[in-house]
């Protein structure tokens, strides 16, 4: 097929890559207003990379969380679909190209920012764990919960950290603090989402991520809230060590999930099984604005 009149025939890959970035941006716009808002607070050198990461992990998550099943795929076919997605992800990371627009965008991010299979494989392992016989209620004990949260959330935080640090230098001690903070923030996000999604996870997906095949009590909820609050406290300590053009976005996301955790803490456990707790959009905007102001007053690094 010939290039369009006036087009540069040598820029075909560039056009394709721009289309891939647009596809990734559309994914985050469609699925998450919260993370979509947070990425707008990132510096321009980070913004598209983080959107590309989000799009890749979101599509994998959708394979195991109902889209494939609604399309008529049984658990065996879902496993095949996920395996195909994993293989294409890793192949595109090696070559820098994929016919899948989202994976093409992610591969470019992975290659530029040093994201390897050491992070993507644990993520896909957690996604694979979610494919089970829908008639069996899957209960995650403490060890399975820790392994799942690392793969499904902590490594995503580590992928973003590699984006933020790709052009900067930090001491070994600072890098250790940042790594711990990225993992703790990812874990906090995941654990509070388990609490807010109790109804869907329990009734539709037949999963007990918080280790109980029955119903959580208010005391159980309080214990998980304390865990999340501790993880958020650890994560907060690492934010000042980030490059300044990434701090407002991370600080905004941190504030949003802290606000969500407080709302969960005030909601009876029985009510969490009936509705999904959320933070109203005006409060999200307020938290984002506050994060911008705090960051603007900080020194650069």
Short mmCIF file of C-alpha atoms in Angstrom, two decimals:
data_model
loop_
_atom_site.label_atom_id
_atom_site.label_comp_id
_atom_site.label_asym_id
_atom_site.label_seq_id
_atom_site.Cartn_x
_atom_site.Cartn_y
_atom_site.Cartn_z
CA UNK A 1 0.00 0.00 0.00
CA UNK A 2 1.47 3.36 -1.01
CA UNK A 3 1.80 6.19 1.50
CA UNK A 4 -0.75 8.98 1.36
CA UNK A 5 0.10 11.90 -0.93
CA UNK A 6 2.57 14.24 0.75
CA UNK A 7 3.44 11.71 3.49
CA UNK A 8 7.03 10.90 4.35
CA UNK A 9 7.50 7.22 3.40
CA UNK A 10 10.33 6.97 5.92
CA UNK A 11 8.05 7.92 8.82
CA UNK A 12 5.68 4.96 8.61
CA UNK A 13 6.92 3.56 11.92
CA UNK A 14 6.55 6.95 13.55
CA UNK A 15 2.94 7.23 12.44
CA UNK A 16 2.23 3.72 13.62
CA UNK A 17 3.81 4.45 17.00
CA UNK A 18 1.76 7.63 17.40
CA UNK A 19 -1.38 5.63 16.64
CA UNK A 20 -0.28 3.10 19.27
CA UNK A 21 0.11 5.84 21.87
CA UNK A 22 -3.35 7.14 21.00
CA UNK A 23 -4.81 3.67 21.50
CA UNK A 24 -3.22 3.38 24.94
CA UNK A 25 -4.50 6.81 25.91
CA UNK A 26 -8.00 5.79 24.86
CA UNK A 27 -7.81 2.71 27.11
CA UNK A 28 -7.03 4.72 30.23
CA UNK A 29 -9.64 7.33 29.31
CA UNK A 30 -12.27 4.60 28.97
CA UNK A 31 -11.46 2.61 32.10
CA UNK A 32 -10.20 4.96 34.81
CA UNK A 33 -11.00 8.61 35.45
CA UNK A 34 -8.78 8.53 38.56
CA UNK A 35 -5.62 7.32 36.87
CA UNK A 36 -6.46 9.36 33.81
CA UNK A 37 -6.45 12.46 35.99
CA UNK A 38 -3.21 11.44 37.69
CA UNK A 39 -1.37 10.98 34.39
CA UNK A 40 -2.32 14.52 33.38
CA UNK A 41 -0.24 15.71 36.34
CA UNK A 42 2.88 13.93 35.09
CA UNK A 43 5.61 15.74 33.24
CA UNK A 44 5.42 15.30 29.48
CA UNK A 45 8.43 12.97 29.41
CA UNK A 46 6.62 10.48 31.67
CA UNK A 47 2.97 10.83 30.73
CA UNK A 48 2.68 8.62 27.68
CA UNK A 49 4.94 5.93 29.11
CA UNK A 50 2.70 5.52 32.15
CA UNK A 51 -0.39 5.42 29.95
CA UNK A 52 1.23 2.69 27.88
CA UNK A 53 1.90 0.63 31.00
CA UNK A 54 -1.67 1.09 32.21
CA UNK A 55 -3.15 0.04 28.88
CA UNK A 56 -1.13 -3.17 28.73
CA UNK A 57 -2.03 -4.27 32.25
CA UNK A 58 -5.67 -3.23 31.86
CA UNK A 59 -6.21 -5.40 28.81
CA UNK A 60 -4.64 -8.40 30.53
CA UNK A 61 -6.86 -7.76 33.54
CA UNK A 62 -9.94 -7.63 31.35
CA UNK A 63 -9.10 -11.02 29.83
CA UNK A 64 -9.39 -12.64 33.25
CA UNK A 65 -12.06 -10.41 34.82
CA UNK A 66 -15.03 -11.05 32.61
CA UNK A 67 -14.66 -9.67 29.09
CA UNK A 68 -13.42 -12.95 27.63
CA UNK A 69 -16.08 -14.89 29.54
CA UNK A 70 -18.82 -12.56 28.29
CA UNK A 71 -17.53 -13.15 24.77
CA UNK A 72 -18.18 -16.86 25.29
CA UNK A 73 -14.70 -18.15 26.19
CA UNK A 74 -14.57 -20.87 28.83
CA UNK A 75 -11.71 -21.01 31.34
CA UNK A 76 -9.54 -23.09 29.00
CA UNK A 77 -10.00 -20.62 26.15
CA UNK A 78 -9.32 -17.73 28.53
CA UNK A 79 -6.01 -19.33 29.50
CA UNK A 80 -5.12 -19.65 25.82
CA UNK A 81 -6.03 -16.01 25.21
CA UNK A 82 -3.89 -14.85 28.12
CA UNK A 83 -0.98 -17.08 27.07
CA UNK A 84 -1.14 -15.60 23.58
CA UNK A 85 -1.17 -12.09 25.05
CA UNK A 86 1.84 -12.89 27.26
CA UNK A 87 3.80 -14.34 24.36
CA UNK A 88 3.08 -11.33 22.15
CA UNK A 89 3.95 -8.91 24.95
CA UNK A 90 7.35 -10.49 25.50
CA UNK A 91 8.02 -10.88 21.80
CA UNK A 92 7.24 -7.20 21.22
CA UNK A 93 9.50 -6.22 24.11
CA UNK A 94 12.36 -8.06 22.42
CA UNK A 95 11.73 -6.63 18.94
CA UNK A 96 10.19 -3.22 19.65
CA UNK A 97 7.25 -3.91 17.36
CA UNK A 98 3.80 -5.48 17.51
CA UNK A 99 0.76 -5.54 15.28
CA UNK A 100 -1.22 -5.02 18.50
CA UNK A 101 -1.26 -1.23 18.98
CA UNK A 102 -1.31 -1.31 22.79
CA UNK A 103 1.52 -3.84 22.96
CA UNK A 104 3.52 -1.87 20.41
CA UNK A 105 3.20 1.20 22.63
CA UNK A 106 4.11 -0.77 25.75
CA UNK A 107 7.12 -2.38 24.07
CA UNK A 108 8.54 1.01 23.18
CA UNK A 109 8.11 2.12 26.79
CA UNK A 110 9.63 -1.08 28.14
CA UNK A 111 12.70 -0.82 25.91
CA UNK A 112 13.27 2.86 26.62
CA UNK A 113 12.77 2.61 30.37
CA UNK A 114 14.35 -0.75 31.15
CA UNK A 115 11.22 -2.73 31.97
CA UNK A 116 11.96 -6.42 31.55
CA UNK A 117 10.32 -9.79 32.03
CA UNK A 118 11.44 -9.69 35.67
CA UNK A 119 8.46 -7.37 36.15
CA UNK A 120 6.03 -8.46 33.46
CA UNK A 121 6.13 -12.19 34.21
CA UNK A 122 5.05 -11.85 37.87
CA UNK A 123 2.21 -9.64 36.67
CA UNK A 124 1.05 -12.24 34.18
CA UNK A 125 1.41 -14.98 36.80
CA UNK A 126 -1.09 -13.12 39.00
CA UNK A 127 -3.44 -12.64 36.07
CA UNK A 128 -3.24 -16.35 35.30
CA UNK A 129 -4.17 -17.16 38.90
CA UNK A 130 -7.49 -15.39 38.33
CA UNK A 131 -8.61 -17.86 35.68
CA UNK A 132 -10.40 -20.64 37.46
CA UNK A 133 -13.53 -22.74 37.31
CA UNK A 134 -16.32 -20.24 38.06
CA UNK A 135 -18.06 -22.84 40.22
CA UNK A 136 -15.10 -22.91 42.63
CA UNK A 137 -14.69 -20.10 45.17
CA UNK A 138 -10.99 -19.16 45.20
CA UNK A 139 -9.71 -18.27 48.66
CA UNK A 140 -6.31 -16.56 48.89
CA UNK A 141 -4.44 -17.38 52.10
CA UNK A 142 -1.77 -14.99 53.43
CA UNK A 143 0.99 -16.39 51.21
CA UNK A 144 -1.17 -16.45 48.08
CA UNK A 145 -2.42 -12.94 48.84
CA UNK A 146 1.13 -11.59 49.16
CA UNK A 147 2.21 -13.29 45.94
CA UNK A 148 -0.85 -12.07 44.07
CA UNK A 149 -0.51 -8.46 45.25
CA UNK A 150 3.17 -8.37 44.31
CA UNK A 151 2.42 -9.55 40.79
CA UNK A 152 -0.80 -7.66 40.17
CA UNK A 153 0.11 -4.30 41.72
CA UNK A 154 3.58 -3.90 43.21
CA UNK A 155 5.37 -4.67 39.95
CA UNK A 156 3.21 -2.08 38.18
CA UNK A 157 4.50 0.48 40.67
CA UNK A 158 8.03 -0.70 39.91
CA UNK A 159 7.41 -0.32 36.16
CA UNK A 160 6.33 3.28 36.74
CA UNK A 161 9.38 3.87 38.93
CA UNK A 162 11.64 2.77 36.09
CA UNK A 163 9.92 5.35 33.91
CA UNK A 164 10.47 8.11 36.46
CA UNK A 165 14.13 7.28 37.14
CA UNK A 166 15.33 6.52 33.63
CA UNK A 167 17.16 9.85 33.18
CA UNK A 168 18.15 10.61 36.78
CA UNK A 169 20.65 9.40 39.34
CA UNK A 170 19.83 8.37 42.88
CA UNK A 171 22.05 6.88 45.57
CA UNK A 172 21.73 3.20 46.41
CA UNK A 173 19.99 4.11 49.67
CA UNK A 174 17.55 6.47 47.92
CA UNK A 175 16.79 3.86 45.28
CA UNK A 176 16.01 1.34 48.00
CA UNK A 177 13.57 3.79 49.62
CA UNK A 178 11.94 4.53 46.27
CA UNK A 179 11.64 0.83 45.42
CA UNK A 180 10.01 0.07 48.77
CA UNK A 181 7.70 3.05 48.36
CA UNK A 182 6.61 2.00 44.86
CA UNK A 183 5.82 -1.51 46.08
CA UNK A 184 3.95 -0.26 49.15
CA UNK A 185 1.89 2.20 47.12
CA UNK A 186 0.93 -0.53 44.65
CA UNK A 187 0.01 -2.87 47.50
CA UNK A 188 -2.09 -0.18 49.18
CA UNK A 189 -3.96 0.53 45.95
CA UNK A 190 -4.69 -3.15 45.47
CA UNK A 191 -5.75 -3.86 49.04
CA UNK A 192 -8.16 -0.93 49.28
CA UNK A 193 -9.59 -1.95 45.91
CA UNK A 194 -10.18 -5.44 47.31
CA UNK A 195 -12.20 -3.82 50.09
CA UNK A 196 -14.23 -1.57 47.79
CA UNK A 197 -14.84 -4.41 45.30
CA UNK A 198 -15.99 -7.01 47.81
CA UNK A 199 -19.41 -7.35 46.20
CA UNK A 200 -18.13 -7.96 42.66
CA UNK A 201 -15.16 -10.12 43.68
CA UNK A 202 -17.27 -12.28 45.96
CA UNK A 203 -20.51 -12.66 44.04
CA UNK A 204 -19.51 -12.44 40.38
CA UNK A 205 -15.85 -13.46 40.26
CA UNK A 206 -16.02 -15.97 43.14
CA UNK A 207 -12.74 -14.81 44.68
CA UNK A 208 -11.79 -14.24 48.29
CA UNK A 209 -8.68 -12.09 47.91
CA UNK A 210 -8.74 -11.13 51.59
CA UNK A 211 -8.60 -14.72 52.78
CA UNK A 212 -12.21 -15.39 53.69
CA UNK A 213 -14.73 -17.48 51.81
CA UNK A 214 -17.44 -16.14 54.07
CA UNK A 215 -18.13 -12.50 54.94
CA UNK A 216 -15.69 -10.03 56.41
CA UNK A 217 -16.69 -8.49 59.73
CA UNK A 218 -16.17 -4.87 60.72
CA UNK A 219 -13.17 -6.04 62.74
CA UNK A 220 -11.73 -7.71 59.63
CA UNK A 221 -12.29 -4.49 57.67
CA UNK A 222 -10.53 -2.47 60.37
CA UNK A 223 -7.51 -4.78 60.27
CA UNK A 224 -7.20 -4.40 56.49
CA UNK A 225 -7.64 -0.64 56.76
CA UNK A 226 -4.73 -0.52 59.23
CA UNK A 227 -2.64 -2.51 56.76
CA UNK A 228 -3.45 -0.12 53.93
CA UNK A 229 -2.76 2.93 56.11
CA UNK A 230 0.65 1.52 57.03
CA UNK A 231 1.46 0.89 53.38
CA UNK A 232 0.40 4.43 52.46
CA UNK A 233 2.57 5.84 55.27
CA UNK A 234 5.60 3.99 53.89
CA UNK A 235 4.85 5.15 50.36
CA UNK A 236 4.51 8.80 51.41
CA UNK A 237 8.11 8.86 52.66
CA UNK A 238 9.44 8.07 49.19
CA UNK A 239 7.58 10.79 47.26
CA UNK A 240 10.08 13.62 47.93
CA UNK A 241 12.84 11.47 46.39
CA UNK A 242 11.05 11.23 43.05
CA UNK A 243 11.90 13.58 40.18
CA UNK A 244 9.79 16.70 40.62
CA UNK A 245 7.88 16.17 37.37
CA UNK A 246 6.45 12.91 38.69
CA UNK A 247 5.69 13.90 42.28
CA UNK A 248 2.36 15.71 41.79
CA UNK A 249 0.81 12.73 40.02
CA UNK A 250 2.03 10.20 42.59
CA UNK A 251 1.05 12.51 45.45
CA UNK A 252 -2.41 12.98 43.95
CA UNK A 253 -2.93 9.23 43.52
CA UNK A 254 -1.69 8.67 47.07
CA UNK A 255 -4.11 11.28 48.44
CA UNK A 256 -7.00 9.82 46.46
CA UNK A 257 -6.50 6.34 47.84
CA UNK A 258 -5.98 7.68 51.36
CA UNK A 259 -9.36 9.42 51.02
CA UNK A 260 -10.89 6.22 49.65
CA UNK A 261 -9.46 4.25 52.58
CA UNK A 262 -11.06 6.65 55.06
CA UNK A 263 -14.41 6.20 53.35
CA UNK A 264 -14.06 2.42 53.41
CA UNK A 265 -13.21 2.60 57.12
CA UNK A 266 -16.52 4.40 57.78
CA UNK A 267 -18.59 1.93 55.76
CA UNK A 268 -20.00 -1.15 57.54
CA UNK A 269 -18.54 -4.37 56.15
CA UNK A 270 -22.03 -5.58 55.29
CA UNK A 271 -22.54 -2.46 53.16
CA UNK A 272 -19.28 -3.09 51.26
CA UNK A 273 -20.90 -6.25 49.93
CA UNK A 274 -23.74 -4.19 48.46
CA UNK A 275 -22.10 -1.14 46.91
CA UNK A 276 -18.75 0.17 45.68
CA UNK A 277 -17.36 3.04 47.71
CA UNK A 278 -16.00 5.93 45.65
CA UNK A 279 -14.56 9.41 46.07
CA UNK A 280 -16.71 12.13 44.40
CA UNK A 281 -15.17 13.90 41.40
CA UNK A 282 -15.02 17.36 43.07
CA UNK A 283 -12.93 15.89 45.89
CA UNK A 284 -10.66 14.18 43.37
CA UNK A 285 -10.10 17.53 41.70
CA UNK A 286 -9.40 19.18 45.05
CA UNK A 287 -6.84 16.53 45.97
CA UNK A 288 -5.14 16.88 42.59
CA UNK A 289 -4.97 20.66 42.97
CA UNK A 290 -3.50 20.36 46.44
CA UNK A 291 -0.87 17.91 45.17
CA UNK A 292 0.10 20.38 42.44
CA UNK A 293 0.51 23.23 44.94
CA UNK A 294 2.58 21.18 47.40
CA UNK A 295 4.84 19.96 44.63
CA UNK A 296 5.29 23.43 43.12
CA UNK A 297 6.65 24.65 46.47
CA UNK A 298 9.24 21.87 46.69
CA UNK A 299 12.75 22.06 45.34
CA UNK A 300 13.72 20.19 42.22
CA UNK A 301 16.03 17.18 42.27
#
